[in-house]
Coordinates of C-alpha atoms and ligand atoms in Angstrom, one line a residue:
M1 CA 154.3 52.6 57.0
K2 CA 157.0 55.2 55.8
R3 CA 159.2 54.8 58.7
R4 CA 162.3 56.2 56.9
Q5 CA 163.5 58.3 59.8
F6 CA 165.7 55.9 61.5
L7 CA 169.0 54.8 60.9
N8 CA 168.6 51.0 61.4
S9 CA 170.3 49.1 63.9
S10 CA 172.8 47.5 61.5
I11 CA 174.2 51.0 60.7
A12 CA 174.5 51.5 64.4
A13 CA 176.1 48.1 64.7
A14 CA 178.6 48.9 61.9
I15 CA 179.6 52.2 63.7
A16 CA 179.9 50.0 66.8
T17 CA 182.4 47.7 65.3
S18 CA 184.5 50.4 63.6
L19 CA 185.1 52.7 66.4
P20 CA 186.3 52.4 70.1
T21 CA 183.3 51.5 72.3
G22 CA 182.4 55.0 74.0
Q23 CA 182.7 56.9 70.7
A24 CA 180.8 54.3 68.8
L25 CA 177.9 54.4 71.4
A26 CA 177.7 58.3 71.2
A27 CA 177.9 58.1 67.5
A28 CA 175.2 55.6 67.2
L29 CA 173.0 57.3 69.6
A30 CA 173.3 60.8 67.9
A31 CA 172.5 58.9 64.4
M32 CA 169.5 57.2 66.0
S33 CA 168.0 60.5 67.4
E34 CA 168.0 62.1 63.8
V35 CA 164.8 62.7 62.2
S36 CA 165.4 61.3 58.8
G37 CA 162.0 61.2 57.2
D38 CA 158.3 61.9 57.4
V39 CA 156.2 60.3 60.1
D40 CA 153.0 58.4 59.8
A41 CA 150.4 59.6 62.5
V42 CA 146.7 59.7 63.3
T43 CA 144.4 62.5 64.6
G44 CA 142.3 62.3 67.6
G45 CA 139.4 61.5 65.3
G46 CA 141.4 58.5 63.9
V47 CA 142.3 60.0 60.5
S48 CA 145.8 59.1 59.0
I49 CA 148.2 62.0 58.5
T50 CA 151.8 62.4 57.6
L51 CA 154.0 64.7 59.8
E52 CA 156.6 66.3 57.5
Q53 CA 160.2 65.5 58.5
A54 CA 160.9 69.4 58.8
A55 CA 158.2 69.9 61.3
V56 CA 159.1 66.8 63.4
K57 CA 162.6 68.0 63.4
E58 CA 161.6 71.4 64.5
L59 CA 159.6 70.1 67.3
S60 CA 162.7 68.1 68.2
D61 CA 164.8 71.2 68.1
S62 CA 162.5 73.0 70.4
L63 CA 162.8 70.5 73.4
R64 CA 165.3 70.3 76.0
G65 CA 163.9 66.9 76.8
R66 CA 163.8 64.2 74.2
L67 CA 161.7 63.3 71.1
L68 CA 161.4 59.5 70.5
L69 CA 160.6 58.0 67.4
S70 CA 159.9 54.0 67.0
G71 CA 163.4 52.4 67.1
Y72 CA 164.9 55.1 69.2
E73 CA 166.6 53.9 72.6
G74 CA 163.9 54.4 75.3
Y75 CA 161.0 54.3 72.8
D76 CA 159.7 50.9 73.9
A77 CA 160.0 51.5 77.8
A78 CA 158.2 54.9 77.4
R79 CA 155.3 53.6 75.3
R80 CA 154.8 50.6 77.8
V81 CA 152.5 50.7 80.8
L82 CA 152.4 48.4 83.7
N83 CA 149.7 46.3 82.2
P84 CA 151.7 44.1 79.9
T85 CA 148.8 43.2 77.6
I86 CA 148.6 46.9 76.4
D87 CA 151.0 47.0 73.3
K88 CA 150.7 50.4 71.5
H89 CA 153.0 52.3 69.4
P90 CA 152.7 56.1 69.4
A91 CA 154.0 57.9 66.2
L92 CA 156.1 60.1 68.5
I93 CA 157.0 60.3 72.1
V94 CA 157.8 63.7 73.9
Q95 CA 159.8 63.4 77.1
P96 CA 159.7 66.9 78.4
S97 CA 162.1 68.4 80.8
G98 CA 159.7 70.9 82.0
A99 CA 156.5 73.1 81.3
A100 CA 158.1 74.7 78.0
D101 CA 158.7 71.4 76.6
I102 CA 155.0 70.4 77.3
M103 CA 153.7 73.7 75.6
N104 CA 155.6 73.0 72.5
A105 CA 154.4 69.6 72.4
V106 CA 151.0 70.4 73.0
N107 CA 151.0 73.2 70.3
F108 CA 152.4 70.8 67.8
A109 CA 149.7 68.2 68.4
R110 CA 146.9 70.8 68.5
E111 CA 147.9 72.4 65.3
R112 CA 147.7 68.9 63.6
N113 CA 144.9 67.6 65.6
L114 CA 147.0 64.7 66.7
L115 CA 145.8 62.0 69.0
V116 CA 147.5 62.7 72.5
A117 CA 148.1 60.4 75.4
V118 CA 149.7 61.7 78.6
K119 CA 151.7 59.2 80.8
C120 CA 152.7 59.6 84.5
G121 CA 153.0 56.3 86.3
G122 CA 151.6 54.2 83.5
H123 CA 149.1 52.5 85.8
S124 CA 146.1 53.1 83.8
F125 CA 144.5 49.8 83.5
S126 CA 143.3 50.1 80.1
G127 CA 146.3 51.8 78.8
K128 CA 145.1 55.5 78.4
S129 CA 148.4 57.0 78.8
T130 CA 149.6 55.3 75.6
C131 CA 148.2 55.3 72.2
V132 CA 148.5 54.1 68.6
G133 CA 149.9 56.4 66.1
G134 CA 149.5 59.6 68.2
M135 CA 151.6 61.8 70.3
Q136 CA 152.6 60.4 73.9
I137 CA 153.7 62.8 76.3
D138 CA 155.7 60.8 78.8
L139 CA 156.3 62.8 81.9
S140 CA 158.8 60.1 83.4
S141 CA 161.8 62.5 83.5
F142 CA 159.7 65.2 84.8
R143 CA 159.8 64.2 88.6
G144 CA 160.6 65.8 91.8
A145 CA 158.9 66.8 95.2
R146 CA 159.5 70.1 97.2
V147 CA 158.1 70.4 100.7
D148 CA 157.6 73.7 102.3
T149 CA 157.3 73.1 106.0
E150 CA 156.3 76.4 107.0
S151 CA 153.2 76.4 104.9
K152 CA 152.9 72.6 104.9
T153 CA 152.7 72.3 101.2
A154 CA 154.2 69.8 98.8
Y155 CA 155.0 71.0 95.2
I156 CA 155.3 67.9 93.0
A157 CA 156.2 67.8 89.5
G158 CA 153.6 66.4 87.1
G159 CA 155.4 63.1 86.4
S160 CA 156.3 62.2 89.9
L161 CA 155.4 58.9 91.6
L162 CA 153.5 58.5 94.8
G163 CA 156.9 57.3 96.6
E164 CA 158.4 60.7 95.9
L165 CA 155.7 62.6 97.6
D166 CA 155.4 60.3 100.7
H167 CA 159.1 60.1 101.1
E168 CA 159.8 63.9 101.0
A169 CA 156.8 64.9 103.1
M170 CA 157.2 62.2 105.8
A171 CA 160.9 63.4 106.2
Q172 CA 159.6 66.6 107.5
G173 CA 156.9 65.0 109.8
L174 CA 154.1 65.6 107.2
V175 CA 151.8 63.5 105.1
T176 CA 148.9 63.8 102.6
T177 CA 146.6 61.0 101.1
A178 CA 148.4 59.1 98.5
G179 CA 147.4 55.6 97.0
T180 CA 148.5 52.3 98.3
V181 CA 151.3 51.3 95.8
S182 CA 154.3 53.7 95.8
H183 CA 154.9 53.4 92.0
T184 CA 151.6 54.7 90.9
G185 CA 151.8 58.3 89.4
V186 CA 150.7 61.3 91.4
G187 CA 149.4 62.6 88.1
G188 CA 146.6 60.1 87.3
L189 CA 145.8 58.9 91.0
T190 CA 145.2 62.5 92.1
L191 CA 143.3 63.9 88.8
G192 CA 140.6 61.2 89.1
G193 CA 140.4 60.7 92.9
G194 CA 143.2 59.1 95.0
F195 CA 142.1 56.7 97.6
G196 CA 144.6 55.4 100.2
R197 CA 145.6 54.7 103.6
L198 CA 144.9 58.2 105.0
A199 CA 142.0 59.1 103.0
R200 CA 139.4 58.5 105.7
R201 CA 141.4 61.2 107.8
Y202 CA 142.4 63.8 105.2
G203 CA 140.1 63.2 102.2
L204 CA 141.0 62.0 98.7
A205 CA 144.3 63.0 97.2
L206 CA 142.3 65.5 95.1
D207 CA 140.8 66.9 98.3
N208 CA 144.2 68.0 99.3
V209 CA 145.1 69.8 96.1
A210 CA 145.5 73.5 96.7
G211 CA 146.4 74.4 93.2
V212 CA 147.9 73.2 90.0
D213 CA 150.2 74.4 87.1
I214 CA 148.5 73.1 83.8
V215 CA 149.2 73.4 80.2
T216 CA 145.8 73.6 78.4
A217 CA 145.0 72.8 74.9
D218 CA 145.8 76.2 73.7
G219 CA 149.4 75.7 74.9
K220 CA 149.4 78.0 77.8
L221 CA 150.6 77.3 81.1
L222 CA 147.9 78.3 83.6
H223 CA 147.8 78.3 87.3
A224 CA 144.5 77.0 88.8
D225 CA 143.4 77.4 92.4
A226 CA 140.5 78.8 94.3
N227 CA 141.2 82.3 93.1
E228 CA 142.6 81.9 89.6
H229 CA 140.7 79.9 87.0
P230 CA 138.6 78.4 89.8
D231 CA 136.4 76.7 87.1
L232 CA 139.4 74.8 86.1
Y233 CA 140.5 74.2 89.6
W234 CA 137.1 72.7 90.3
G235 CA 137.4 70.4 87.0
V236 CA 140.7 69.0 87.3
R237 CA 139.9 67.6 90.8
G238 CA 137.8 64.7 89.3
G239 CA 137.8 65.4 85.9
G240 CA 141.1 63.4 85.0
G241 CA 143.3 64.4 82.3
N242 CA 140.4 66.1 80.4
F243 CA 141.8 69.7 80.5
G244 CA 145.4 69.5 79.9
V245 CA 148.9 68.4 81.2
V246 CA 149.4 69.2 84.9
T247 CA 153.0 70.4 85.3
S248 CA 152.9 70.9 89.0
F249 CA 150.6 70.0 92.0
E250 CA 150.3 71.8 95.2
F251 CA 149.3 69.5 98.0
K252 CA 148.2 70.6 101.5
L253 CA 150.2 68.6 104.1
H254 CA 149.3 67.3 107.7
P255 CA 151.5 66.7 110.6
M256 CA 151.6 62.9 111.4
Q257 CA 153.8 60.6 113.4
R258 CA 156.3 58.3 111.4
T259 CA 154.9 55.0 112.9
V260 CA 151.6 53.6 112.1
I261 CA 150.1 50.1 112.9
G262 CA 149.3 48.0 109.9
G263 CA 149.7 45.2 107.4
D264 CA 147.8 42.1 106.2
V265 CA 145.9 39.5 108.3
V266 CA 145.3 36.6 106.1
F267 CA 142.7 34.1 106.7
P268 CA 142.0 30.7 104.9
L269 CA 139.3 30.8 102.2
K270 CA 137.2 28.5 104.4
D271 CA 136.7 31.8 106.6
L272 CA 135.6 34.0 103.6
A273 CA 131.9 34.4 104.8
G274 CA 132.9 35.5 108.3
V275 CA 135.8 37.6 107.2
L276 CA 133.4 39.5 104.6
K277 CA 130.7 39.8 107.2
V278 CA 133.0 41.6 109.7
Y279 CA 134.2 43.8 107.0
A280 CA 130.8 44.7 105.8
D281 CA 129.6 45.6 109.5
Y282 CA 132.8 47.4 110.4
A283 CA 134.2 49.3 107.5
P284 CA 131.3 51.6 107.2
V285 CA 131.4 52.6 110.9
A286 CA 135.0 52.4 111.7
P287 CA 136.9 55.4 113.2
D288 CA 138.5 57.7 110.5
D289 CA 142.0 56.9 111.6
L290 CA 141.4 53.1 110.4
Y291 CA 141.7 52.3 106.9
L292 CA 140.8 48.7 106.1
D293 CA 140.7 46.9 102.9
F294 CA 139.2 43.4 102.2
V295 CA 140.6 41.0 99.5
V296 CA 139.7 37.5 98.5
S297 CA 141.9 36.0 95.7
S298 CA 143.1 32.8 94.1
D299 CA 146.2 32.7 92.0
I300 CA 146.6 31.0 88.6
G301 CA 147.1 27.4 89.0
K302 CA 146.0 27.3 92.7
E303 CA 143.0 25.2 93.9
D304 CA 142.7 27.2 97.1
G305 CA 142.6 31.0 97.9
I306 CA 142.9 33.3 100.9
A307 CA 140.9 36.1 102.3
I308 CA 143.0 39.2 103.6
L309 CA 142.0 42.3 105.9
H310 CA 144.7 45.0 105.2
A311 CA 144.8 47.7 108.0
C312 CA 146.5 51.0 108.5
Y313 CA 145.7 52.3 111.8
S314 CA 147.1 56.0 112.4
G315 CA 145.3 57.2 115.5
P316 CA 146.5 57.1 119.1
E317 CA 148.5 53.9 120.1
S318 CA 146.6 53.5 123.3
E319 CA 143.3 52.9 121.2
A320 CA 144.9 50.6 118.7
A321 CA 143.8 47.1 120.3
K322 CA 140.1 48.3 120.7
V323 CA 139.9 49.6 116.9
L324 CA 141.8 46.5 115.5
A325 CA 139.9 44.0 117.6
P326 CA 137.0 43.2 115.1
I327 CA 139.7 42.0 112.6
Y328 CA 140.5 39.1 114.9
K329 CA 136.8 38.0 115.3
A330 CA 136.6 37.6 111.7
G331 CA 138.1 33.9 111.6
T332 CA 141.3 32.0 112.5
P333 CA 144.3 33.9 110.7
V334 CA 146.9 31.8 109.1
N335 CA 149.3 34.8 109.1
D336 CA 149.0 38.2 111.2
G337 CA 151.1 40.7 109.6
I338 CA 149.8 43.7 111.8
K339 CA 152.5 45.4 113.4
S340 CA 154.1 48.8 114.4
I341 CA 155.6 50.1 111.0
D342 CA 157.1 53.1 109.4
Y343 CA 154.1 54.8 107.3
V344 CA 156.5 55.1 104.2
A345 CA 157.4 51.3 104.4
L346 CA 153.8 50.5 104.8
Q347 CA 153.1 52.5 101.6
S348 CA 155.4 50.3 99.5
S349 CA 154.5 47.2 101.2
W350 CA 152.0 46.1 98.3
D351 CA 154.6 47.3 95.5
N352 CA 154.8 43.7 94.1
T353 CA 151.3 42.7 94.2
D354 CA 150.1 44.1 91.0
P355 CA 149.4 41.8 87.9
R356 CA 152.3 43.1 85.9
N357 CA 153.4 39.6 84.7
T358 CA 150.1 38.5 83.8
G359 CA 147.2 39.5 81.6
S360 CA 144.4 41.1 83.8
Y361 CA 141.1 42.9 83.5
L362 CA 139.2 44.7 86.0
K363 CA 135.6 45.6 86.5
S364 CA 134.8 48.0 89.5
G365 CA 132.1 50.2 91.0
F366 CA 131.4 52.1 94.3
V367 CA 129.1 50.7 96.9
N368 CA 127.3 52.9 99.3
D369 CA 126.8 49.9 101.8
I370 CA 127.6 46.1 102.0
P371 CA 124.3 44.5 102.7
D372 CA 124.1 40.9 103.6
T373 CA 122.9 40.1 100.0
L374 CA 126.1 41.4 98.6
V375 CA 128.1 39.4 101.3
S376 CA 126.4 36.3 100.3
T377 CA 126.8 36.9 96.5
I378 CA 130.4 37.3 96.8
T379 CA 130.7 34.3 99.1
Q380 CA 128.8 32.1 96.6
N381 CA 130.2 33.3 93.5
F382 CA 133.9 33.2 94.4
K383 CA 135.6 30.3 92.6
T384 CA 139.1 29.1 92.2
Y385 CA 140.2 28.0 88.7
N386 CA 143.4 26.3 87.4
E387 CA 143.4 28.3 84.3
R388 CA 142.8 32.0 85.7
G389 CA 143.5 34.0 88.9
T390 CA 140.4 35.7 90.4
T391 CA 140.2 38.6 93.0
M392 CA 137.4 40.4 94.7
F393 CA 138.6 43.7 96.6
F394 CA 137.1 46.4 98.6
Q395 CA 139.3 49.6 98.9
H396 CA 138.0 51.4 101.9
S397 CA 136.2 55.0 101.4
G398 CA 134.0 57.0 103.6
G399 CA 135.2 59.1 106.6
A400 CA 136.7 62.4 105.5
I401 CA 135.9 61.5 101.9
G402 CA 132.1 61.6 102.5
R403 CA 132.2 64.8 104.4
V404 CA 133.1 66.7 101.1
P405 CA 129.8 67.9 99.2
A406 CA 129.5 66.0 95.9
N407 CA 129.5 69.2 93.9
A408 CA 132.6 70.8 95.8
T409 CA 135.0 69.1 93.2
A410 CA 134.1 67.3 90.1
F411 CA 134.7 63.9 91.9
A412 CA 130.8 63.1 92.8
H413 CA 130.9 59.8 94.4
R414 CA 131.1 60.8 98.1
K415 CA 128.6 58.5 99.5
S416 CA 130.6 55.2 98.8
V417 CA 131.8 53.0 101.9
A418 CA 134.1 51.3 99.4
N419 CA 135.3 50.9 95.8
M420 CA 134.5 47.3 95.0
F421 CA 136.3 45.5 92.1
A422 CA 136.8 42.1 90.5
V423 CA 140.0 41.2 88.8
V424 CA 140.6 38.2 86.3
E425 CA 144.2 37.1 85.5
W426 CA 145.6 34.9 82.9
P427 CA 149.1 33.7 81.7
L428 CA 150.4 36.1 79.4
A429 CA 150.8 33.7 76.5
E430 CA 147.1 32.9 76.5
P431 CA 144.5 34.8 74.6
R432 CA 142.4 37.2 76.8
D433 CA 139.0 36.9 75.2
S434 CA 137.5 34.0 77.3
H435 CA 138.8 35.6 80.5
V436 CA 137.6 39.0 79.7
R437 CA 134.2 37.5 78.9
Y438 CA 134.3 35.5 82.1
I439 CA 134.7 38.6 84.5
K440 CA 132.2 40.7 82.5
E441 CA 129.6 37.8 83.0
Y442 CA 130.6 37.3 86.7
W443 CA 130.3 41.1 87.4
K444 CA 126.8 41.2 86.2
D445 CA 125.6 39.9 89.6
F446 CA 127.2 42.9 91.3
E447 CA 125.8 45.6 89.2
P448 CA 122.6 46.0 91.1
F449 CA 124.9 46.9 94.2
I450 CA 127.0 49.6 92.5
D451 CA 126.5 53.5 92.3
G452 CA 128.8 54.6 89.7
W453 CA 132.6 53.6 89.1
Y454 CA 135.9 55.2 89.6
T455 CA 137.0 57.1 86.5
N456 CA 140.6 56.0 87.1
E457 CA 139.5 52.5 86.2
I458 CA 138.0 53.4 82.9
A459 CA 138.0 50.6 80.6
D460 CA 135.7 50.2 77.5
H461 CA 132.7 52.0 79.1
A462 CA 130.1 53.5 76.7
D463 CA 130.3 57.4 76.3
K464 CA 126.8 57.6 77.9
S465 CA 127.9 55.5 80.8
V466 CA 131.0 58.1 81.3
N467 CA 128.8 61.1 81.2
R468 CA 126.1 59.5 83.5
N469 CA 129.0 58.5 86.0
Y470 CA 130.0 62.3 86.6
Q471 CA 126.3 62.4 88.1
G472 CA 125.3 66.0 88.9
N473 CA 128.6 67.3 88.2
F474 CA 128.5 66.6 84.3
A475 CA 127.0 69.7 83.2
R476 CA 129.5 72.0 84.8
L477 CA 132.4 69.7 83.7
L478 CA 131.2 69.9 80.1
K479 CA 131.2 73.7 80.5
V480 CA 134.8 73.6 81.6
K481 CA 135.8 71.2 79.0
N482 CA 134.1 73.5 76.2
K483 CA 136.2 76.3 77.5
Y484 CA 139.6 74.8 78.0
D485 CA 139.7 72.0 75.5
P486 CA 137.0 72.8 72.8
T487 CA 138.8 70.4 70.3
N488 CA 139.1 67.5 72.7
L489 CA 142.9 67.2 72.4
F490 CA 142.9 65.4 75.7
R491 CA 140.5 62.5 75.1
L492 CA 142.3 59.5 76.4
N493 CA 140.7 59.5 79.9
A494 CA 137.1 59.3 81.3
N495 CA 136.3 61.7 78.4
V496 CA 134.0 64.6 78.7
K497 CA 133.2 65.2 74.8
P498 CA 133.0 69.0 74.2
T499 CA 129.9 70.5 72.4
V500 CA 131.3 73.6 70.9
Ligands
FAD1 C1 148.9 48.6 91.2 C2 147.9 49.6 91.1 C3 147.6 50.3 92.4 C4 146.6 51.3 92.6 N1 146.3 51.7 93.6 C5 145.3 52.6 93.8 C6 145.1 53.3 95.0 O1 145.5 52.8 96.3 N2 144.2 54.3 95.1 C7 143.6 54.7 94.0 O2 142.9 55.8 94.1 N3 143.9 54.2 92.8 C8 144.8 53.3 92.7 N4 145.1 52.7 91.5 C9 144.4 53.3 90.2 C10 145.0 54.7 89.8 O3 144.5 55.5 90.5 C11 144.9 54.7 88.3 O4 145.5 53.6 87.5 C12 145.6 56.2 87.9 O5 145.2 56.4 86.7 C13 147.2 55.8 87.7 O6 147.8 57.0 87.6 P1 149.2 57.0 86.8 O7 149.6 58.3 86.6 O8 150.0 55.9 87.2 O9 148.6 56.3 85.2 P2 148.9 56.8 83.7 O10 148.6 55.5 83.1 O11 150.2 57.3 83.5 O12 147.8 57.8 83.6 C14 146.4 57.6 83.7 C15 145.6 58.8 83.3 O13 145.9 60.0 84.0 C16 146.3 61.0 83.0 N5 147.4 61.9 83.7 C17 148.5 61.3 84.2 N6 149.3 62.2 84.7 C18 148.9 63.4 84.3 C19 149.2 64.7 84.3 N7 150.2 65.0 84.8 N8 148.4 65.7 83.6 C20 147.2 65.3 83.0 N9 147.0 64.0 83.0 C21 147.6 63.2 83.5 C22 146.6 60.2 81.7 O14 146.3 61.1 80.6 C23 145.7 59.2 81.8 O15 144.4 59.4 81.2 C24 146.0 51.7 91.2 C25 146.4 51.2 90.1 C26 147.2 50.2 90.0 C27 147.6 49.6 88.7

């Protein structure tokens, strides 16, 4: 490695001891952000290349935001994603302050065939938003939400988190579909789908996208909507990050009351079969204003587990008791957390439930119904282990999601009643292989029940499986990819490989 570009920390420390504190810090930071040598990097095709010092310096000078190289302050925080087992080191990280910086970064990367990763919330389970040896475009300093109450539209900067969207929209009595954890990125979630507590009423997050501003592989900033670049508009809604860096999302908003009825009802593991059967019967036929998730899980080191039904009911209060009644027939709850609650508070109620302090791996697929054979397979196969945590989860689909034709956007999986997933967790200090093997083996029994999988949960799927998963939309997606990203600059996603 030729990493000569940094003044090392001992020089910074020497400056720090010889000057008063404030000046020392400023001097050290300035010195540490100087490009002082060539940078080793890799292309999208995996070929090692050298980025000349002068070119890297020119890129740095062209930005209003920051260019981070290994060793710079902020480099480690930027390269990291939520999943702590992902530990990749990009050659350079651009933190754009706006679309102009993104255009400069994309031009630099394209001219050198650099591997490119785009990070918004960093929730990609498999770490598609960071990379080894390429350029990461980290959108974390490119956040913001503006709501136009007259047109009921939210304009959301490309690096924003879901919490910002919900907070700003609800303040005006408006909502749109967002995911269930408020620190997930608007970018990744929306471009691949966007399930959430209001999706059965208003469709997926992507169904509410009226337009995007996007920097495509040629470095141009385009607006895509139903009239301008309609092919690109169609493709970005389900095609993930395949076509460029979205700098702004335009979301349709819907008037909604602030208070909903929701929360977790927790059952003992012995009630699992009954809870799951109620879910299987009720979730597919529930009214659109009820969102219902099922979870069964056991933590690392626990001999026991719990089953949960998580509800968000956003319909008329007078109907609530009737709509929620089936939940209470599922078993004998050990805790009933369903209550009247501020919608934005419910949206962040799961913010600490993700496996950010453990190793984890996930297998997932859409189910178009939940037959008794699936109920019994889950009930019989679910086990608790001392050395690992296990979870089976159904995220509710259907309702308005299913009323959108499969070819209206690039997202094809409209028939599903739920996204089913199995997660394994292990202590971070332990090796991962046996746990990943375990969950892959465990998942084999569930494969006959699934019809495709959520591209936002892409892991090590084979190319053929990725293409097949776009179902009837693949041929059209390939045309859009060939047109807007013919060299596959944006490949770290559920990748459509161009054929031009
Ligand atoms: C705790 C947790 C909860 C979740 N809950 C839900 C949920 O309720 N509903 C749901 O549908 N999904 C959910 N997911 C899955 C989620 O949709 C994906 O992980 C998604 O990719 C996260 O987006 P991100 O921006 O945070 O991820 P990142 O890791 O930053 O990015 C993921 C991908 O999106 C691309 N991307 C991101 N932003 C842009 C942009 N502006 N322009 C172009 N490409 C971009 C990246 O290139 C990358 O390929 C959850 C995931 C986690 C970890």
